[in-house]
Coordinates of C-alpha atoms in Angstrom, one line a residue:
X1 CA 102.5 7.1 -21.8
X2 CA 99.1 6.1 -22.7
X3 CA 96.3 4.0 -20.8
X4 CA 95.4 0.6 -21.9
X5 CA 92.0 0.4 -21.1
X6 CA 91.4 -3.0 -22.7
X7 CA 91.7 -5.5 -19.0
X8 CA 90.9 -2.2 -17.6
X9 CA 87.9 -3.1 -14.3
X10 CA 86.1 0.3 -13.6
X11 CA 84.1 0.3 -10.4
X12 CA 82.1 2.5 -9.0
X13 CA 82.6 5.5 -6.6
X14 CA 81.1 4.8 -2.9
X15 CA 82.3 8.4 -1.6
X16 CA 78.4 9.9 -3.0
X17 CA 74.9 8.0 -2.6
X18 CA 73.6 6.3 -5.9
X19 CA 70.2 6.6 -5.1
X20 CA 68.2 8.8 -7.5
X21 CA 65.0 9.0 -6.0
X22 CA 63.4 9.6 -9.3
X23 CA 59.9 8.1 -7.7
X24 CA 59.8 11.5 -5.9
X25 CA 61.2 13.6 -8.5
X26 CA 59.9 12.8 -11.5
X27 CA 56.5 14.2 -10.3
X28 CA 58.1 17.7 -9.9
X29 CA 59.7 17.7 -13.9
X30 CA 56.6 16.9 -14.9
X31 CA 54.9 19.7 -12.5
X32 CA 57.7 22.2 -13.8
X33 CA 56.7 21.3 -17.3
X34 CA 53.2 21.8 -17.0
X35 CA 53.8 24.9 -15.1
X36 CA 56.7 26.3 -18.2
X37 CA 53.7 25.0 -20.7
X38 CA 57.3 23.0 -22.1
X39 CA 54.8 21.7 -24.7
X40 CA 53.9 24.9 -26.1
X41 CA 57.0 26.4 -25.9
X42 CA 58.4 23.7 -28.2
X43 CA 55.3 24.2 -30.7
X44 CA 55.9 27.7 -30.9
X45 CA 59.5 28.1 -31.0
X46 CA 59.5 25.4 -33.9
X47 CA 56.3 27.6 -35.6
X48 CA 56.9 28.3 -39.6
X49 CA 58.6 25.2 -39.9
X50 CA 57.5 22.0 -41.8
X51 CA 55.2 20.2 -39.8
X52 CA 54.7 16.8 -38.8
X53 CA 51.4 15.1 -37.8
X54 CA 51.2 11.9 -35.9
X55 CA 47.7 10.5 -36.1
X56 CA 47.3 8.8 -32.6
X57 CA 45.1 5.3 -33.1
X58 CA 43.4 5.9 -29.4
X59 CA 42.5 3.6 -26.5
X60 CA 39.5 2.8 -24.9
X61 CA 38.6 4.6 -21.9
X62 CA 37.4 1.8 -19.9
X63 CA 40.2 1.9 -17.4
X64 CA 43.6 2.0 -16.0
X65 CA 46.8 1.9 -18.5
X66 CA 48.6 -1.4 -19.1
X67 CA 51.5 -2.3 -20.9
X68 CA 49.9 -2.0 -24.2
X69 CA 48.9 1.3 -23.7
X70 CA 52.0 2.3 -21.9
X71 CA 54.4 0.9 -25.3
X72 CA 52.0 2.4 -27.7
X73 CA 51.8 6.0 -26.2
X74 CA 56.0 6.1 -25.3
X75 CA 56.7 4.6 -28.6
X76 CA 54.4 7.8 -30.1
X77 CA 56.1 10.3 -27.5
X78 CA 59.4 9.2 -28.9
X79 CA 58.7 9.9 -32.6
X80 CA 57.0 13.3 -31.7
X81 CA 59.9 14.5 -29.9
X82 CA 62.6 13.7 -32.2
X83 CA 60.5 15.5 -35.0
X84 CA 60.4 18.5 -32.7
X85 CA 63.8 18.3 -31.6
X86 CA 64.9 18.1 -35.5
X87 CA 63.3 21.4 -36.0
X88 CA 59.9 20.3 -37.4
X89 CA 56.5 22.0 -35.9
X90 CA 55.1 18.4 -34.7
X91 CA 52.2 19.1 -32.4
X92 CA 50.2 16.0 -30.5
X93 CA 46.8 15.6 -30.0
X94 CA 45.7 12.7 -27.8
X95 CA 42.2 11.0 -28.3
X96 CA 40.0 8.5 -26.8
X97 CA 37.8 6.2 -28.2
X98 CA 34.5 6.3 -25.8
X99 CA 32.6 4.1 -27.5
X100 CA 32.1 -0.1 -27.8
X101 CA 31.8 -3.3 -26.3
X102 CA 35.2 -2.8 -23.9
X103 CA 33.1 -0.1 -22.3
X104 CA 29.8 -1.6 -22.3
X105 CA 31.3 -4.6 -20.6
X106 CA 32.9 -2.6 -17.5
X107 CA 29.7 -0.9 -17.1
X108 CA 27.7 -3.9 -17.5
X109 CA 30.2 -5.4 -13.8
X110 CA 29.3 -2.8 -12.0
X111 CA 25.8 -1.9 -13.0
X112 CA 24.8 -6.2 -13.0
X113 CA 21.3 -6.8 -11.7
X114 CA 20.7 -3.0 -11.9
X115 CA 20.6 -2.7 -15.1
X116 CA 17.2 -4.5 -15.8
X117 CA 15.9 -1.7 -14.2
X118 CA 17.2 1.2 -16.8
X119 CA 16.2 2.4 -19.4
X120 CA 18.6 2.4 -22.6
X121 CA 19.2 6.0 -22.1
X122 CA 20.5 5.5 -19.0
X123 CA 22.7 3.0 -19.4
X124 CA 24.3 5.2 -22.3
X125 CA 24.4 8.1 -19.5
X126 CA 26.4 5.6 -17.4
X127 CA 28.5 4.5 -20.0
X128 CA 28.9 8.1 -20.8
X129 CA 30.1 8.6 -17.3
X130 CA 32.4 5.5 -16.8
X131 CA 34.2 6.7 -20.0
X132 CA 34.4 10.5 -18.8
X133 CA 35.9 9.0 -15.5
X134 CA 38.9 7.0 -17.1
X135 CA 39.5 9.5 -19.4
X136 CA 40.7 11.9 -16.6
X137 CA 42.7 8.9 -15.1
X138 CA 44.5 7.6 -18.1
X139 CA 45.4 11.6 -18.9
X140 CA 46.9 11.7 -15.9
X141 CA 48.8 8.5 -15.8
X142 CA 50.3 9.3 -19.6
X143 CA 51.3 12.5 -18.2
X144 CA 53.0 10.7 -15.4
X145 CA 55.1 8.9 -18.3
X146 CA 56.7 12.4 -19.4
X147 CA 54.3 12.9 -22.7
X148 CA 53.4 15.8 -23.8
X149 CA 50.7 16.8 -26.0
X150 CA 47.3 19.0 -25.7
X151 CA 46.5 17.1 -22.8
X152 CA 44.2 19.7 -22.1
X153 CA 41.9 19.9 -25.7
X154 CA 41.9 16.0 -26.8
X155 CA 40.1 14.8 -28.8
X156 CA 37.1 12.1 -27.9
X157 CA 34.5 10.4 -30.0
X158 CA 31.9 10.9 -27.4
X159 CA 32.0 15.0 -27.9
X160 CA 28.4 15.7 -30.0
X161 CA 30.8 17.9 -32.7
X162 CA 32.4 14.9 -33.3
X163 CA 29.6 12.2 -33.6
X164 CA 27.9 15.0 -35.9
X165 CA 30.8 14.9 -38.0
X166 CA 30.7 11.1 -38.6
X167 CA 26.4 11.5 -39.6
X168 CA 27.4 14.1 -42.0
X169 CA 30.6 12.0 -43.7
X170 CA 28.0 9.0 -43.6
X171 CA 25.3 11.5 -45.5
X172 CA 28.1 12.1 -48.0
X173 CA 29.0 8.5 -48.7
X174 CA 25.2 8.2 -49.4
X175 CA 24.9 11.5 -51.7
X176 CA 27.5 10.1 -53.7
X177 CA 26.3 6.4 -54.0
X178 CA 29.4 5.4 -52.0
X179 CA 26.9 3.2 -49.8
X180 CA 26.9 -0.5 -50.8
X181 CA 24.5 -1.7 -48.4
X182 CA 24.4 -4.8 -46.4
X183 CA 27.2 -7.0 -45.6
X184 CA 28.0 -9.5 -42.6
X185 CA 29.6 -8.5 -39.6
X186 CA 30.9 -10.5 -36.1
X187 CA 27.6 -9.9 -33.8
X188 CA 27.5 -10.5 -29.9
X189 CA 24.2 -11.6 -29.2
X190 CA 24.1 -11.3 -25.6
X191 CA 25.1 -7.8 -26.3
X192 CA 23.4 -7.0 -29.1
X193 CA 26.2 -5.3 -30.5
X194 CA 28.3 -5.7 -33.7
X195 CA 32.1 -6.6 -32.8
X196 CA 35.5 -5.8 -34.5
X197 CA 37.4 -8.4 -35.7
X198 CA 39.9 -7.6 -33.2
X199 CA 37.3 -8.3 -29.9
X200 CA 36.7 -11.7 -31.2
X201 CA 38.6 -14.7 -29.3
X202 CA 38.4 -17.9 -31.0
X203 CA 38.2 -20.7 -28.5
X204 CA 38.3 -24.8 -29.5
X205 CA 34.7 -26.4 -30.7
X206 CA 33.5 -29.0 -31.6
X207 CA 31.1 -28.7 -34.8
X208 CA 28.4 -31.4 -36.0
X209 CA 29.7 -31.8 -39.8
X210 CA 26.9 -33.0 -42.2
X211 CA 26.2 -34.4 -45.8
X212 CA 23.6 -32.2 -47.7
X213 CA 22.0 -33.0 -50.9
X214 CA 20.3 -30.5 -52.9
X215 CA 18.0 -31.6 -55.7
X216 CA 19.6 -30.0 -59.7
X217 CA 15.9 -28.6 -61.2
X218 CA 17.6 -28.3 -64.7
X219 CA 20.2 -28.9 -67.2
X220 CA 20.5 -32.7 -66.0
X221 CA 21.0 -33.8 -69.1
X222 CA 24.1 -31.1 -70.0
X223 CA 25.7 -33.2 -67.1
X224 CA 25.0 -36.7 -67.9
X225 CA 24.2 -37.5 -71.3
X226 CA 21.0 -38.3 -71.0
X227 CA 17.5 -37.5 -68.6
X228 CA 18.1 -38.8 -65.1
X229 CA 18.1 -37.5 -61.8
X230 CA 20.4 -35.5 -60.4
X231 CA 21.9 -34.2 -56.9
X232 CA 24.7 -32.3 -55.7
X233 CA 26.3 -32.9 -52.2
X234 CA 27.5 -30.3 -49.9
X235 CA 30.1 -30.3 -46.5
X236 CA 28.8 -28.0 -43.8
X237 CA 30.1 -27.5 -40.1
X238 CA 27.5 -25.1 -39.6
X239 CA 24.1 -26.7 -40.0
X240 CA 22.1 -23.6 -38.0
X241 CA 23.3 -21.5 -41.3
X242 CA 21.2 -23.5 -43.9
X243 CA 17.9 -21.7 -44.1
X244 CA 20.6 -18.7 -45.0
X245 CA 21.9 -20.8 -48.3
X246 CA 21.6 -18.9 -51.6
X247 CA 23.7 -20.2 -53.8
X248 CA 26.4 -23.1 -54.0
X249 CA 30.2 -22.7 -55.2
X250 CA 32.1 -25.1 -57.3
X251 CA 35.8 -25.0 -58.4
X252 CA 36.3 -24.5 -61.6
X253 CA 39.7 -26.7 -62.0
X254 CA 38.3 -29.4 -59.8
X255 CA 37.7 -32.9 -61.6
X256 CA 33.9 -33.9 -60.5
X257 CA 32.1 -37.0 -61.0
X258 CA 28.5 -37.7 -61.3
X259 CA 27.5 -41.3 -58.7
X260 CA 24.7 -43.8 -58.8
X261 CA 22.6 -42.5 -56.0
X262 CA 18.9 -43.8 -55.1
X263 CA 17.2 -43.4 -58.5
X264 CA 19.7 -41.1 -60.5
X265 CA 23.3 -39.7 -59.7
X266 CA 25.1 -37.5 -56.9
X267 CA 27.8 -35.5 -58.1
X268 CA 31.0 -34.3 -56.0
X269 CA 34.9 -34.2 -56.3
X270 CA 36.1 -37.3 -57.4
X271 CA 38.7 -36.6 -55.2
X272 CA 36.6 -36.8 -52.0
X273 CA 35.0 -39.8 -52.9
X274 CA 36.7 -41.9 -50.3
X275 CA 36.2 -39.4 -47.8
X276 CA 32.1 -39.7 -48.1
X277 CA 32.3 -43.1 -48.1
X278 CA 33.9 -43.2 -45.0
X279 CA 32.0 -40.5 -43.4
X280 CA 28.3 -41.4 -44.9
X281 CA 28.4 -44.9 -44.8
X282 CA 27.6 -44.3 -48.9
X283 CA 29.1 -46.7 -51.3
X284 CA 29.6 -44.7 -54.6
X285 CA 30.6 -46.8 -57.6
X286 CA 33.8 -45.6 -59.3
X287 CA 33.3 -47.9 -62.5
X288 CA 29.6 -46.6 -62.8
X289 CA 29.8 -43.1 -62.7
X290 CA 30.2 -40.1 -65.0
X291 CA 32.9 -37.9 -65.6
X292 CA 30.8 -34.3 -65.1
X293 CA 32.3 -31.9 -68.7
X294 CA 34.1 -29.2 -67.8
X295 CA 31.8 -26.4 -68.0
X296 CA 28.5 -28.3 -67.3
X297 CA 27.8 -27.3 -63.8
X298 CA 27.6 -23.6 -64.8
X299 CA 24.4 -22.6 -65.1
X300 CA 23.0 -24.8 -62.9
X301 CA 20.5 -24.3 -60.8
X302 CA 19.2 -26.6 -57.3
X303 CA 16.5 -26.6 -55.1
X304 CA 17.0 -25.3 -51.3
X305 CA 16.7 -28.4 -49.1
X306 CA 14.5 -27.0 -46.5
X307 CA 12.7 -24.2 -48.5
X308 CA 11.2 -25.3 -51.7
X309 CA 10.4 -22.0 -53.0
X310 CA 13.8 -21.0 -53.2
X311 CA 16.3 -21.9 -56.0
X312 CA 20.2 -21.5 -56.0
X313 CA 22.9 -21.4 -58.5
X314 CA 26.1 -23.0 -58.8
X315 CA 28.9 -20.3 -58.9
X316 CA 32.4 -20.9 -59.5
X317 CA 34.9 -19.5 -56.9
X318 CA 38.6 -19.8 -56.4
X319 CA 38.5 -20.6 -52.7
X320 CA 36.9 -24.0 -53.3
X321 CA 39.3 -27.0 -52.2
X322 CA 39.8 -30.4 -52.0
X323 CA 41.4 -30.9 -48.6
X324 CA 37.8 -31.7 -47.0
X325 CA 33.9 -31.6 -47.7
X326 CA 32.8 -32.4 -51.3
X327 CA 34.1 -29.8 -53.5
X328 CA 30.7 -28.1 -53.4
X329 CA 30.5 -25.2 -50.9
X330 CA 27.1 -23.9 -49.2
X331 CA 26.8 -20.5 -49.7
X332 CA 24.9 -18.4 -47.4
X333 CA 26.1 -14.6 -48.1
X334 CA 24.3 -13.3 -45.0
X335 CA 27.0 -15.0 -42.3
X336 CA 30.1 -15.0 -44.3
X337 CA 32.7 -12.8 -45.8
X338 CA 34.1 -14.9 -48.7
X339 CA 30.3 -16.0 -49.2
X340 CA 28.8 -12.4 -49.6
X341 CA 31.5 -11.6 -51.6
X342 CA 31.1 -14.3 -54.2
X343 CA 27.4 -13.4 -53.9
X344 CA 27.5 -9.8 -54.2
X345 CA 29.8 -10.3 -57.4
X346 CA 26.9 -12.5 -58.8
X347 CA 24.1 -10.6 -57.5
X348 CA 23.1 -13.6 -54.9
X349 CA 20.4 -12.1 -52.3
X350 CA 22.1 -11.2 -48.7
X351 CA 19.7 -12.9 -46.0
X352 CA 20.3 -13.0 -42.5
X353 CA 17.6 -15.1 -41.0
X354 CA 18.7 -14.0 -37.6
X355 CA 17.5 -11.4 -35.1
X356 CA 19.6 -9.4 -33.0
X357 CA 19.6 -12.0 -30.1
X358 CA 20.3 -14.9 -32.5
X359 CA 17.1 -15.9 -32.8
X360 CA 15.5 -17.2 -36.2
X361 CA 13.0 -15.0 -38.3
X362 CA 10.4 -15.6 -40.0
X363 CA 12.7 -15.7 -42.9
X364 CA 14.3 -18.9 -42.0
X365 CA 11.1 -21.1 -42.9
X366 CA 11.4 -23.2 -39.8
X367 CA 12.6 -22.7 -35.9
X368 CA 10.8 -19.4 -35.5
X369 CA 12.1 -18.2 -32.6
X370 CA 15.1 -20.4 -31.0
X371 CA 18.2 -19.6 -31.1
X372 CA 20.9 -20.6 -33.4
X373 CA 22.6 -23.1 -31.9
X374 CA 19.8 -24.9 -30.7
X375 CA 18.2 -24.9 -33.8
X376 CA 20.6 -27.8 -35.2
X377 CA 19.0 -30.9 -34.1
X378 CA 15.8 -29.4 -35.9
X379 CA 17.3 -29.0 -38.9
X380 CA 18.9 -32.1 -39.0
X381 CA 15.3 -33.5 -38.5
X382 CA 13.7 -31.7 -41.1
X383 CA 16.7 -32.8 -43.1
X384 CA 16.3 -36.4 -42.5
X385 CA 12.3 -36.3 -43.4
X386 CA 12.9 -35.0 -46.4
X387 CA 15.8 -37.3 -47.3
X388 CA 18.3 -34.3 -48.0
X389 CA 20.8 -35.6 -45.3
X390 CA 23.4 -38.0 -46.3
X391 CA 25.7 -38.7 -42.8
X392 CA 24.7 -41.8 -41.0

């Protein structure tokens, strides 16, 4: 007669503990493994086979494991495993990365005051060390999660065969004109260091937003009709990044309109016009101004508002909206990527003003010397006196 198992309850057995003590035991599989060399008993017994490489992404040695780490490496374990367990030679090699700001940071906490005194040699020596250290303790906690690899030959960027490597595929990128030059990057300037994307947290701000004319040298009269003068108005939440400004972008679908403004006209989106009004305190006469002909604002060319020995073009680009600003974007190709782009495609200058402590340069033209974000309420100064700024 057969079992209907359906409203069947099972319990559990009480006549034989339940505890599996794997705290305690785990350490000895792992102990036998090493011992067996289970790793390269696998690789070799699977040798002449097709092969499977995993190429490990690898973690900072700058201390203990967390649960990232932990996911990541299991995750990786998993997929080498079941290539080796379907017959496939698929051997591991573990890395670390042993260089960066993650590093530089730890060392930075336990060095603090000391580290006026050192050299920059020896701070690399210590960062050298602190990375050496963790190294040997994340090994051994990965190992402790059953993963098996060449624990014993990893590789590390910090070995000199390995940093000579990188100098010799740079050379070749060079030999071959596969070096494009300069191009922004995120920049810590308490660090002096460059950043990955990926290291930068983006907390709230508040940003001074300003109204910036710049003076057309030529062509006037393509845009209205007739001999006049004429202005075009930029948005900018950055004000520090001005001396930078090479060039200005306009959209080339965007309706603009050219406004009575002082003794000629001011030209932005038509679309925006309510926006400046409100913002600048600017009255800008619908009835009285002039539709700007599609076409007219290319080649165009306006004088920097700080620097006078500087010109900029106009230069049409698709990431130019309507949602805020004027329609008219500042381009300054040295602090941003869709701005060095656009530049780089029109052969606009890259200028980075800015030393590696975010200090202006000689190359800004004015605040020598202060840093970036104190720099503002000079500009905005030097912006007023020469009547280039439009918010009240």
């Amino acid at each position: 007669m057969a079992t209907d198992f359906k409203n069947t309850i099972l319990l559990p057995r009480t006549d034989f503990p339940m505890k599996a003590d794997l705290a305690r035991r785990e350490p000895g599989f792992i102990e036998r493994w090493d011992r067996d060399r289970l790793y390269h008993a696998v690789l070799e017994q699977n040798r002449g086979q097709p092969s499977f490489v995993l190429h490990d992404g690898p973690p900072y040695a700058n201390g203990h494991i967390h649960h990232g780490t932990i996911l990541n490496k299991i995750l990786k374990d998993i997929v080498v495993k079941y290539q080796n367990m379907s017959g496939r030679c698929a051997p591991y090699v573990p890395g670390w990365d042993c260089h960066g700001l993650p590093i530089e940071h730890q060392v930075d906490k336990e060095l603090g005051s000391r580290k006026r005194e050192m050299s920059p040699l020896d701070v690399r020596r210590a960062c050298r060390a602190y990375a050496l250290k963790f190294l040997d303790v994340q090994r051994t906690e990965f190992k402790r999660l059953g993963v098996l690899g060449e624990w014993e030959r990893p590789y590390t960027t910090l070995e000199h065969g390995y940093e000579s490597q990188i100098v010799r595929e740079l050379g070749r990128f060079a030999e071959n004109g596969l070096y494009k030059g300069t191009k922004p990057v995120h920049w810590c300037w308490s660090c002096r260091t460059a950043l990955a994307e990926a290291e930068v947290e983006y907390g709230d701000h508040r940003s001074e937003s300003i109204y910036v004319a710049f003076d057309v040298v030529d062509n006037a009269e393509r845009v209205l009709g007739k001999p006049g003068e004429l202005a075009l108005v930029i948005w900018t939440t950055t004000p520090w990044t001005l001396p930078a400004n090479r060039a200005i972008a306009y959209g080339p679908g965007i309706g603009y309109r050219a406004y009575p403004w002082r003794d000629g006209h001011l030209i932005l989106a038509s679309e925006l016009r309510e926006a400046v009004e409100r913002d600048t305190g600017l009255t800008l006469d619908e009835s009285a101004s002039i539709p700007v002909p599609a076409g007219a604002l290319d080649g165009l060319r306006c004088r920097h508002p700080l620097l006078d020995h500087i010109e900029v073009p106009l230069l049409p680009a698709d990431f130019v909206r309507t949602d805020s600003g004027t329609g008219l974007v500042h381009i300054a190709p040295g602090h941003g990527p869709d701005d060095y782009v656009l530049g780089s495609r029109h052969g606009v200058p890259v200028v980075s003003p800015v030393d590696g402590e975010g200090k202006f340069t000689d190359e800004a033209g004015l605040c020598v010397g202060e840093f970036v974000f104190d720099a503002n309420p000079k500009i905005l100064d030097a912006l007023i006196e020469r009547r280039r700024l439009l918010s009240p």
